[in-house]
Amino acid sequence: MIKLVNLPKIPDDRGNLSFIEEESNIPFKIKRTYWIYDVPGGETRGSHAFKKSKEFIVAISGSFDIILHDGKEETKYSLNRSYYGIYVPKLTWRRLENFSTNSLALILSSTAYNENDYIRDFDEFLTFVK
Ligand code: TYD
């Protein structure tokens, strides 16, 4: 199930600290990490689903919106703090947009990169989840 997850936050006068541990804060083992940055204003990333990959997405810096569709309904989440993120289960159509200047989207994935895991056509996605 799609889930907004509050991460640990260790407040400190020297600067705050947050962390993620696999199979603890997030329900999978991390196989890959990637990040999206330098997104020009108005651009959209994503617009696809994964057959197997589960992901966890954090706005490490700045803000952006993530629009998720589970095959039945669409929900929009705004990520704008580095101490929470969103768990995106497999078979979720996802789109990232409305990136602020200098925003940084950190994405933890349960699988290595594999183009065959992508569903890039929305109608195909709807058929696949049924
Ligand atoms: P893609 O996932 O399609 O980006 P978007 O966020 O727009 O959906 O990835 C863009 C390109 O980067 C694509 O050619 C595949 C490549 N890529 C990798 O090689 N390794 C990766 O881990 C990722 C996420 C993408």
mmCIF file with all atom_site columns, C-alpha atoms and ligand atoms in Angstrom:
data_model
loop_
_atom_site.group_PDB
_atom_site.id
_atom_site.type_symbol
_atom_site.label_atom_id
_atom_site.label_alt_id
_atom_site.label_comp_id
_atom_site.label_asym_id
_atom_site.label_entity_id
_atom_site.label_seq_id
_atom_site.pdbx_PDB_ins_code
_atom_site.Cartn_x
_atom_site.Cartn_y
_atom_site.Cartn_z
_atom_site.occupancy
_atom_site.B_iso_or_equiv
_atom_site.pdbx_formal_charge
_atom_site.auth_seq_id
_atom_site.auth_comp_id
_atom_site.auth_asym_id
_atom_site.auth_atom_id
_atom_site.pdbx_PDB_model_num
ATOM   1   C CA  . MET A 1 1   ? 0.000  0.000  0.000   1.00 0.00 ? 1   MET A CA  1
ATOM   2   C CA  . ILE A 1 2   ? 1.164  3.528  -0.796  1.00 0.00 ? 2   ILE A CA  1
ATOM   3   C CA  . LYS A 1 3   ? 2.375  5.058  2.446   1.00 0.00 ? 3   LYS A CA  1
ATOM   4   C CA  . LEU A 1 4   ? 3.726  8.383  3.621   1.00 0.00 ? 4   LEU A CA  1
ATOM   5   C CA  . VAL A 1 5   ? 6.518  7.501  6.064   1.00 0.00 ? 5   VAL A CA  1
ATOM   6   C CA  . ASN A 1 6   ? 7.892  9.787  8.756   1.00 0.00 ? 6   ASN A CA  1
ATOM   7   C CA  . LEU A 1 7   ? 11.617 9.203  9.109   1.00 0.00 ? 7   LEU A CA  1
ATOM   8   C CA  . PRO A 1 8   ? 13.605 9.523  12.306  1.00 0.00 ? 8   PRO A CA  1
ATOM   9   C CA  . LYS A 1 9   ? 14.788 13.078 12.881  1.00 0.00 ? 9   LYS A CA  1
ATOM   10  C CA  . ILE A 1 10  ? 17.572 13.791 15.336  1.00 0.00 ? 10  ILE A CA  1
ATOM   11  C CA  . PRO A 1 11  ? 17.375 17.517 16.015  1.00 0.00 ? 11  PRO A CA  1
ATOM   12  C CA  . ASP A 1 12  ? 20.680 19.133 16.836  1.00 0.00 ? 12  ASP A CA  1
ATOM   13  C CA  . ASP A 1 13  ? 21.886 22.716 17.132  1.00 0.00 ? 13  ASP A CA  1
ATOM   14  C CA  . ARG A 1 14  ? 24.674 21.698 14.769  1.00 0.00 ? 14  ARG A CA  1
ATOM   15  C CA  . GLY A 1 15  ? 22.129 20.622 12.141  1.00 0.00 ? 15  GLY A CA  1
ATOM   16  C CA  . ASN A 1 16  ? 19.482 17.904 11.993  1.00 0.00 ? 16  ASN A CA  1
ATOM   17  C CA  . LEU A 1 17  ? 20.017 14.301 10.956  1.00 0.00 ? 17  LEU A CA  1
ATOM   18  C CA  . SER A 1 18  ? 17.602 11.771 9.455   1.00 0.00 ? 18  SER A CA  1
ATOM   19  C CA  . PHE A 1 19  ? 18.182 8.237  8.235   1.00 0.00 ? 19  PHE A CA  1
ATOM   20  C CA  . ILE A 1 20  ? 16.681 5.251  6.473   1.00 0.00 ? 20  ILE A CA  1
ATOM   21  C CA  . GLU A 1 21  ? 17.418 1.626  7.269   1.00 0.00 ? 21  GLU A CA  1
ATOM   22  C CA  . GLU A 1 22  ? 16.334 -1.069 4.845   1.00 0.00 ? 22  GLU A CA  1
ATOM   23  C CA  . GLU A 1 23  ? 13.595 -3.429 6.026   1.00 0.00 ? 23  GLU A CA  1
ATOM   24  C CA  . SER A 1 24  ? 12.984 -1.096 8.945   1.00 0.00 ? 24  SER A CA  1
ATOM   25  C CA  . ASN A 1 25  ? 11.812 2.362  7.878   1.00 0.00 ? 25  ASN A CA  1
ATOM   26  C CA  . ILE A 1 26  ? 11.148 0.957  4.424   1.00 0.00 ? 26  ILE A CA  1
ATOM   27  C CA  . PRO A 1 27  ? 9.749  -2.513 3.696   1.00 0.00 ? 27  PRO A CA  1
ATOM   28  C CA  . PHE A 1 28  ? 12.426 -3.740 1.286   1.00 0.00 ? 28  PHE A CA  1
ATOM   29  C CA  . LYS A 1 29  ? 16.147 -4.235 0.788   1.00 0.00 ? 29  LYS A CA  1
ATOM   30  C CA  . ILE A 1 30  ? 17.821 -1.412 -1.127  1.00 0.00 ? 30  ILE A CA  1
ATOM   31  C CA  . LYS A 1 31  ? 19.361 -2.651 -4.361  1.00 0.00 ? 31  LYS A CA  1
ATOM   32  C CA  . ARG A 1 32  ? 19.832 0.721  -6.054  1.00 0.00 ? 32  ARG A CA  1
ATOM   33  C CA  . THR A 1 33  ? 19.783 4.419  -5.316  1.00 0.00 ? 33  THR A CA  1
ATOM   34  C CA  . TYR A 1 34  ? 19.347 7.164  -7.858  1.00 0.00 ? 34  TYR A CA  1
ATOM   35  C CA  . TRP A 1 35  ? 18.473 10.816 -7.761  1.00 0.00 ? 35  TRP A CA  1
ATOM   36  C CA  . ILE A 1 36  ? 16.816 13.378 -9.981  1.00 0.00 ? 36  ILE A CA  1
ATOM   37  C CA  . TYR A 1 37  ? 18.158 16.924 -9.953  1.00 0.00 ? 37  TYR A CA  1
ATOM   38  C CA  . ASP A 1 38  ? 18.601 20.040 -12.109 1.00 0.00 ? 38  ASP A CA  1
ATOM   39  C CA  . VAL A 1 39  ? 15.020 19.641 -13.327 1.00 0.00 ? 39  VAL A CA  1
ATOM   40  C CA  . PRO A 1 40  ? 14.049 22.625 -15.503 1.00 0.00 ? 40  PRO A CA  1
ATOM   41  C CA  . GLY A 1 41  ? 10.888 24.461 -14.427 1.00 0.00 ? 41  GLY A CA  1
ATOM   42  C CA  . GLY A 1 42  ? 7.680  22.809 -15.618 1.00 0.00 ? 42  GLY A CA  1
ATOM   43  C CA  . GLU A 1 43  ? 9.287  19.450 -16.453 1.00 0.00 ? 43  GLU A CA  1
ATOM   44  C CA  . THR A 1 44  ? 7.772  16.086 -15.498 1.00 0.00 ? 44  THR A CA  1
ATOM   45  C CA  . ARG A 1 45  ? 9.697  12.916 -14.660 1.00 0.00 ? 45  ARG A CA  1
ATOM   46  C CA  . GLY A 1 46  ? 8.403  9.404  -14.315 1.00 0.00 ? 46  GLY A CA  1
ATOM   47  C CA  . SER A 1 47  ? 5.037  8.644  -15.926 1.00 0.00 ? 47  SER A CA  1
ATOM   48  C CA  . HIS A 1 48  ? 5.465  4.914  -15.699 1.00 0.00 ? 48  HIS A CA  1
ATOM   49  C CA  . ALA A 1 49  ? 4.979  1.965  -13.351 1.00 0.00 ? 49  ALA A CA  1
ATOM   50  C CA  . PHE A 1 50  ? 7.177  -0.959 -12.404 1.00 0.00 ? 50  PHE A CA  1
ATOM   51  C CA  . LYS A 1 51  ? 6.157  -4.598 -12.512 1.00 0.00 ? 51  LYS A CA  1
ATOM   52  C CA  . LYS A 1 52  ? 8.453  -5.583 -9.631  1.00 0.00 ? 52  LYS A CA  1
ATOM   53  C CA  . SER A 1 53  ? 10.378 -2.574 -8.282  1.00 0.00 ? 53  SER A CA  1
ATOM   54  C CA  . LYS A 1 54  ? 9.305  -1.032 -5.024  1.00 0.00 ? 54  LYS A CA  1
ATOM   55  C CA  . GLU A 1 55  ? 10.546 2.471  -4.344  1.00 0.00 ? 55  GLU A CA  1
ATOM   56  C CA  . PHE A 1 56  ? 10.945 4.982  -1.582  1.00 0.00 ? 56  PHE A CA  1
ATOM   57  C CA  . ILE A 1 57  ? 11.130 8.636  -2.579  1.00 0.00 ? 57  ILE A CA  1
ATOM   58  C CA  . VAL A 1 58  ? 12.376 11.535 -0.466  1.00 0.00 ? 58  VAL A CA  1
ATOM   59  C CA  . ALA A 1 59  ? 12.669 15.242 -1.256  1.00 0.00 ? 59  ALA A CA  1
ATOM   60  C CA  . ILE A 1 60  ? 16.159 15.583 0.216   1.00 0.00 ? 60  ILE A CA  1
ATOM   61  C CA  . SER A 1 61  ? 16.166 19.209 -0.847  1.00 0.00 ? 61  SER A CA  1
ATOM   62  C CA  . GLY A 1 62  ? 13.455 21.545 -2.144  1.00 0.00 ? 62  GLY A CA  1
ATOM   63  C CA  . SER A 1 63  ? 10.042 20.248 -3.100  1.00 0.00 ? 63  SER A CA  1
ATOM   64  C CA  . PHE A 1 64  ? 8.075  18.438 -5.795  1.00 0.00 ? 64  PHE A CA  1
ATOM   65  C CA  . ASP A 1 65  ? 4.753  16.677 -6.227  1.00 0.00 ? 65  ASP A CA  1
ATOM   66  C CA  . ILE A 1 66  ? 4.346  12.979 -6.747  1.00 0.00 ? 66  ILE A CA  1
ATOM   67  C CA  . ILE A 1 67  ? 1.154  11.771 -8.357  1.00 0.00 ? 67  ILE A CA  1
ATOM   68  C CA  . LEU A 1 68  ? 0.363  8.118  -7.766  1.00 0.00 ? 68  LEU A CA  1
ATOM   69  C CA  . HIS A 1 69  ? -2.260 5.926  -9.399  1.00 0.00 ? 69  HIS A CA  1
ATOM   70  C CA  . ASP A 1 70  ? -2.924 2.456  -8.021  1.00 0.00 ? 70  ASP A CA  1
ATOM   71  C CA  . GLY A 1 71  ? -5.102 1.382  -10.936 1.00 0.00 ? 71  GLY A CA  1
ATOM   72  C CA  . LYS A 1 72  ? -8.253 2.658  -9.279  1.00 0.00 ? 72  LYS A CA  1
ATOM   73  C CA  . GLU A 1 73  ? -7.577 6.174  -8.099  1.00 0.00 ? 73  GLU A CA  1
ATOM   74  C CA  . GLU A 1 74  ? -5.017 8.926  -8.316  1.00 0.00 ? 74  GLU A CA  1
ATOM   75  C CA  . THR A 1 75  ? -3.567 10.756 -5.302  1.00 0.00 ? 75  THR A CA  1
ATOM   76  C CA  . LYS A 1 76  ? -1.179 13.677 -5.232  1.00 0.00 ? 76  LYS A CA  1
ATOM   77  C CA  . TYR A 1 77  ? 1.417  14.062 -2.483  1.00 0.00 ? 77  TYR A CA  1
ATOM   78  C CA  . SER A 1 78  ? 3.655  17.085 -1.977  1.00 0.00 ? 78  SER A CA  1
ATOM   79  C CA  . LEU A 1 79  ? 7.100  16.241 -0.693  1.00 0.00 ? 79  LEU A CA  1
ATOM   80  C CA  . ASN A 1 80  ? 8.937  19.195 0.817   1.00 0.00 ? 80  ASN A CA  1
ATOM   81  C CA  . ARG A 1 81  ? 10.833 17.987 3.887   1.00 0.00 ? 81  ARG A CA  1
ATOM   82  C CA  . SER A 1 82  ? 13.855 15.697 4.185   1.00 0.00 ? 82  SER A CA  1
ATOM   83  C CA  . TYR A 1 83  ? 12.402 13.804 7.178   1.00 0.00 ? 83  TYR A CA  1
ATOM   84  C CA  . TYR A 1 84  ? 9.582  12.016 5.398   1.00 0.00 ? 84  TYR A CA  1
ATOM   85  C CA  . GLY A 1 85  ? 9.116  10.145 2.186   1.00 0.00 ? 85  GLY A CA  1
ATOM   86  C CA  . ILE A 1 86  ? 6.673  8.051  0.282   1.00 0.00 ? 86  ILE A CA  1
ATOM   87  C CA  . TYR A 1 87  ? 6.665  4.294  -0.196  1.00 0.00 ? 87  TYR A CA  1
ATOM   88  C CA  . VAL A 1 88  ? 5.617  3.393  -3.715  1.00 0.00 ? 88  VAL A CA  1
ATOM   89  C CA  . PRO A 1 89  ? 4.673  -0.296 -4.068  1.00 0.00 ? 89  PRO A CA  1
ATOM   90  C CA  . LYS A 1 90  ? 5.173  -2.177 -7.325  1.00 0.00 ? 90  LYS A CA  1
ATOM   91  C CA  . LEU A 1 91  ? 2.425  -1.677 -9.917  1.00 0.00 ? 91  LEU A CA  1
ATOM   92  C CA  . THR A 1 92  ? 1.848  1.979  -9.061  1.00 0.00 ? 92  THR A CA  1
ATOM   93  C CA  . TRP A 1 93  ? 1.766  4.504  -11.883 1.00 0.00 ? 93  TRP A CA  1
ATOM   94  C CA  . ARG A 1 94  ? 3.903  7.431  -10.770 1.00 0.00 ? 94  ARG A CA  1
ATOM   95  C CA  . ARG A 1 95  ? 4.695  10.886 -12.014 1.00 0.00 ? 95  ARG A CA  1
ATOM   96  C CA  . LEU A 1 96  ? 6.926  13.572 -10.457 1.00 0.00 ? 96  LEU A CA  1
ATOM   97  C CA  . GLU A 1 97  ? 6.285  17.222 -11.266 1.00 0.00 ? 97  GLU A CA  1
ATOM   98  C CA  . ASN A 1 98  ? 6.306  20.786 -9.961  1.00 0.00 ? 98  ASN A CA  1
ATOM   99  C CA  . PHE A 1 99  ? 9.977  20.604 -8.968  1.00 0.00 ? 99  PHE A CA  1
ATOM   100 C CA  . SER A 1 100 ? 11.278 23.653 -7.120  1.00 0.00 ? 100 SER A CA  1
ATOM   101 C CA  . THR A 1 101 ? 14.596 25.213 -8.115  1.00 0.00 ? 101 THR A CA  1
ATOM   102 C CA  . ASN A 1 102 ? 17.512 23.124 -6.796  1.00 0.00 ? 102 ASN A CA  1
ATOM   103 C CA  . SER A 1 103 ? 15.231 20.295 -5.648  1.00 0.00 ? 103 SER A CA  1
ATOM   104 C CA  . LEU A 1 104 ? 16.711 16.858 -5.197  1.00 0.00 ? 104 LEU A CA  1
ATOM   105 C CA  . ALA A 1 105 ? 14.593 13.702 -5.391  1.00 0.00 ? 105 ALA A CA  1
ATOM   106 C CA  . LEU A 1 106 ? 16.289 10.700 -3.813  1.00 0.00 ? 106 LEU A CA  1
ATOM   107 C CA  . ILE A 1 107 ? 14.870 7.354  -4.917  1.00 0.00 ? 107 ILE A CA  1
ATOM   108 C CA  . LEU A 1 108 ? 15.657 4.048  -3.260  1.00 0.00 ? 108 LEU A CA  1
ATOM   109 C CA  . SER A 1 109 ? 14.738 1.004  -5.289  1.00 0.00 ? 109 SER A CA  1
ATOM   110 C CA  . SER A 1 110 ? 14.343 -2.668 -4.452  1.00 0.00 ? 110 SER A CA  1
ATOM   111 C CA  . THR A 1 111 ? 15.775 -3.782 -7.806  1.00 0.00 ? 111 THR A CA  1
ATOM   112 C CA  . ALA A 1 112 ? 18.642 -3.093 -10.174 1.00 0.00 ? 112 ALA A CA  1
ATOM   113 C CA  . TYR A 1 113 ? 17.804 -1.072 -13.280 1.00 0.00 ? 113 TYR A CA  1
ATOM   114 C CA  . ASN A 1 114 ? 15.951 -3.174 -15.824 1.00 0.00 ? 114 ASN A CA  1
ATOM   115 C CA  . GLU A 1 115 ? 14.064 -1.588 -18.707 1.00 0.00 ? 115 GLU A CA  1
ATOM   116 C CA  . ASN A 1 116 ? 11.872 -4.718 -18.915 1.00 0.00 ? 116 ASN A CA  1
ATOM   117 C CA  . ASP A 1 117 ? 10.466 -3.895 -15.479 1.00 0.00 ? 117 ASP A CA  1
ATOM   118 C CA  . TYR A 1 118 ? 8.947  -0.652 -16.786 1.00 0.00 ? 118 TYR A CA  1
ATOM   119 C CA  . ILE A 1 119 ? 5.354  -0.256 -17.923 1.00 0.00 ? 119 ILE A CA  1
ATOM   120 C CA  . ARG A 1 120 ? 5.447  2.954  -19.925 1.00 0.00 ? 120 ARG A CA  1
ATOM   121 C CA  . ASP A 1 121 ? 1.929  2.906  -21.379 1.00 0.00 ? 121 ASP A CA  1
ATOM   122 C CA  . PHE A 1 122 ? -0.903 3.901  -19.044 1.00 0.00 ? 122 PHE A CA  1
ATOM   123 C CA  . ASP A 1 123 ? -3.546 1.714  -20.735 1.00 0.00 ? 123 ASP A CA  1
ATOM   124 C CA  . GLU A 1 124 ? -1.184 -1.237 -20.566 1.00 0.00 ? 124 GLU A CA  1
ATOM   125 C CA  . PHE A 1 125 ? -0.707 -0.456 -16.857 1.00 0.00 ? 125 PHE A CA  1
ATOM   126 C CA  . LEU A 1 126 ? -4.480 -0.463 -16.246 1.00 0.00 ? 126 LEU A CA  1
ATOM   127 C CA  . THR A 1 127 ? -4.787 -3.825 -18.015 1.00 0.00 ? 127 THR A CA  1
ATOM   128 C CA  . PHE A 1 128 ? -1.789 -5.198 -16.092 1.00 0.00 ? 128 PHE A CA  1
ATOM   129 C CA  . VAL A 1 129 ? -3.138 -4.299 -12.608 1.00 0.00 ? 129 VAL A CA  1
ATOM   130 C CA  . LYS A 1 130 ? -6.566 -5.801 -13.288 1.00 0.00 ? 130 LYS A CA  1
HETATM 131 P P1  . TYD B 2 .   ? 13.617 6.858  -16.496 1.00 0.00 ? 1   TYD B P1  1
HETATM 132 O O1  . TYD B 2 .   ? 13.381 5.960  -15.334 1.00 0.00 ? 1   TYD B O1  1
HETATM 133 O O2  . TYD B 2 .   ? 12.822 6.581  -17.736 1.00 0.00 ? 1   TYD B O2  1
HETATM 134 O O3  . TYD B 2 .   ? 13.397 8.380  -16.084 1.00 0.00 ? 1   TYD B O3  1
HETATM 135 P P2  . TYD B 2 .   ? 12.050 9.107  -15.616 1.00 0.00 ? 1   TYD B P2  1
HETATM 136 O O4  . TYD B 2 .   ? 12.322 9.590  -14.242 1.00 0.00 ? 1   TYD B O4  1
HETATM 137 O O5  . TYD B 2 .   ? 11.799 10.234 -16.546 1.00 0.00 ? 1   TYD B O5  1
HETATM 138 O O6  . TYD B 2 .   ? 10.975 8.106  -15.672 1.00 0.00 ? 1   TYD B O6  1
HETATM 139 O O7  . TYD B 2 .   ? 15.162 6.861  -16.835 1.00 0.00 ? 1   TYD B O7  1
HETATM 140 C C1  . TYD B 2 .   ? 15.731 7.755  -17.774 1.00 0.00 ? 1   TYD B C1  1
HETATM 141 C C2  . TYD B 2 .   ? 16.916 7.093  -18.439 1.00 0.00 ? 1   TYD B C2  1
HETATM 142 O O8  . TYD B 2 .   ? 17.923 6.772  -17.484 1.00 0.00 ? 1   TYD B O8  1
HETATM 143 C C3  . TYD B 2 .   ? 16.549 5.804  -19.149 1.00 0.00 ? 1   TYD B C3  1
HETATM 144 O O9  . TYD B 2 .   ? 17.188 5.813  -20.416 1.00 0.00 ? 1   TYD B O9  1
HETATM 145 C C4  . TYD B 2 .   ? 17.156 4.713  -18.319 1.00 0.00 ? 1   TYD B C4  1
HETATM 146 C C5  . TYD B 2 .   ? 18.255 5.381  -17.548 1.00 0.00 ? 1   TYD B C5  1
HETATM 147 N N1  . TYD B 2 .   ? 18.370 4.850  -16.166 1.00 0.00 ? 1   TYD B N1  1
HETATM 148 C C6  . TYD B 2 .   ? 19.421 4.019  -15.859 1.00 0.00 ? 1   TYD B C6  1
HETATM 149 O O10 . TYD B 2 .   ? 20.276 3.693  -16.701 1.00 0.00 ? 1   TYD B O10 1
HETATM 150 N N2  . TYD B 2 .   ? 19.544 3.538  -14.583 1.00 0.00 ? 1   TYD B N2  1
HETATM 151 C C7  . TYD B 2 .   ? 18.634 3.860  -13.623 1.00 0.00 ? 1   TYD B C7  1
HETATM 152 O O11 . TYD B 2 .   ? 18.771 3.406  -12.464 1.00 0.00 ? 1   TYD B O11 1
HETATM 153 C C8  . TYD B 2 .   ? 17.521 4.716  -13.960 1.00 0.00 ? 1   TYD B C8  1
HETATM 154 C C9  . TYD B 2 .   ? 16.488 5.071  -12.959 1.00 0.00 ? 1   TYD B C9  1
HETATM 155 C C10 . TYD B 2 .   ? 17.440 5.180  -15.249 1.00 0.00 ? 1   TYD B C10 1
#
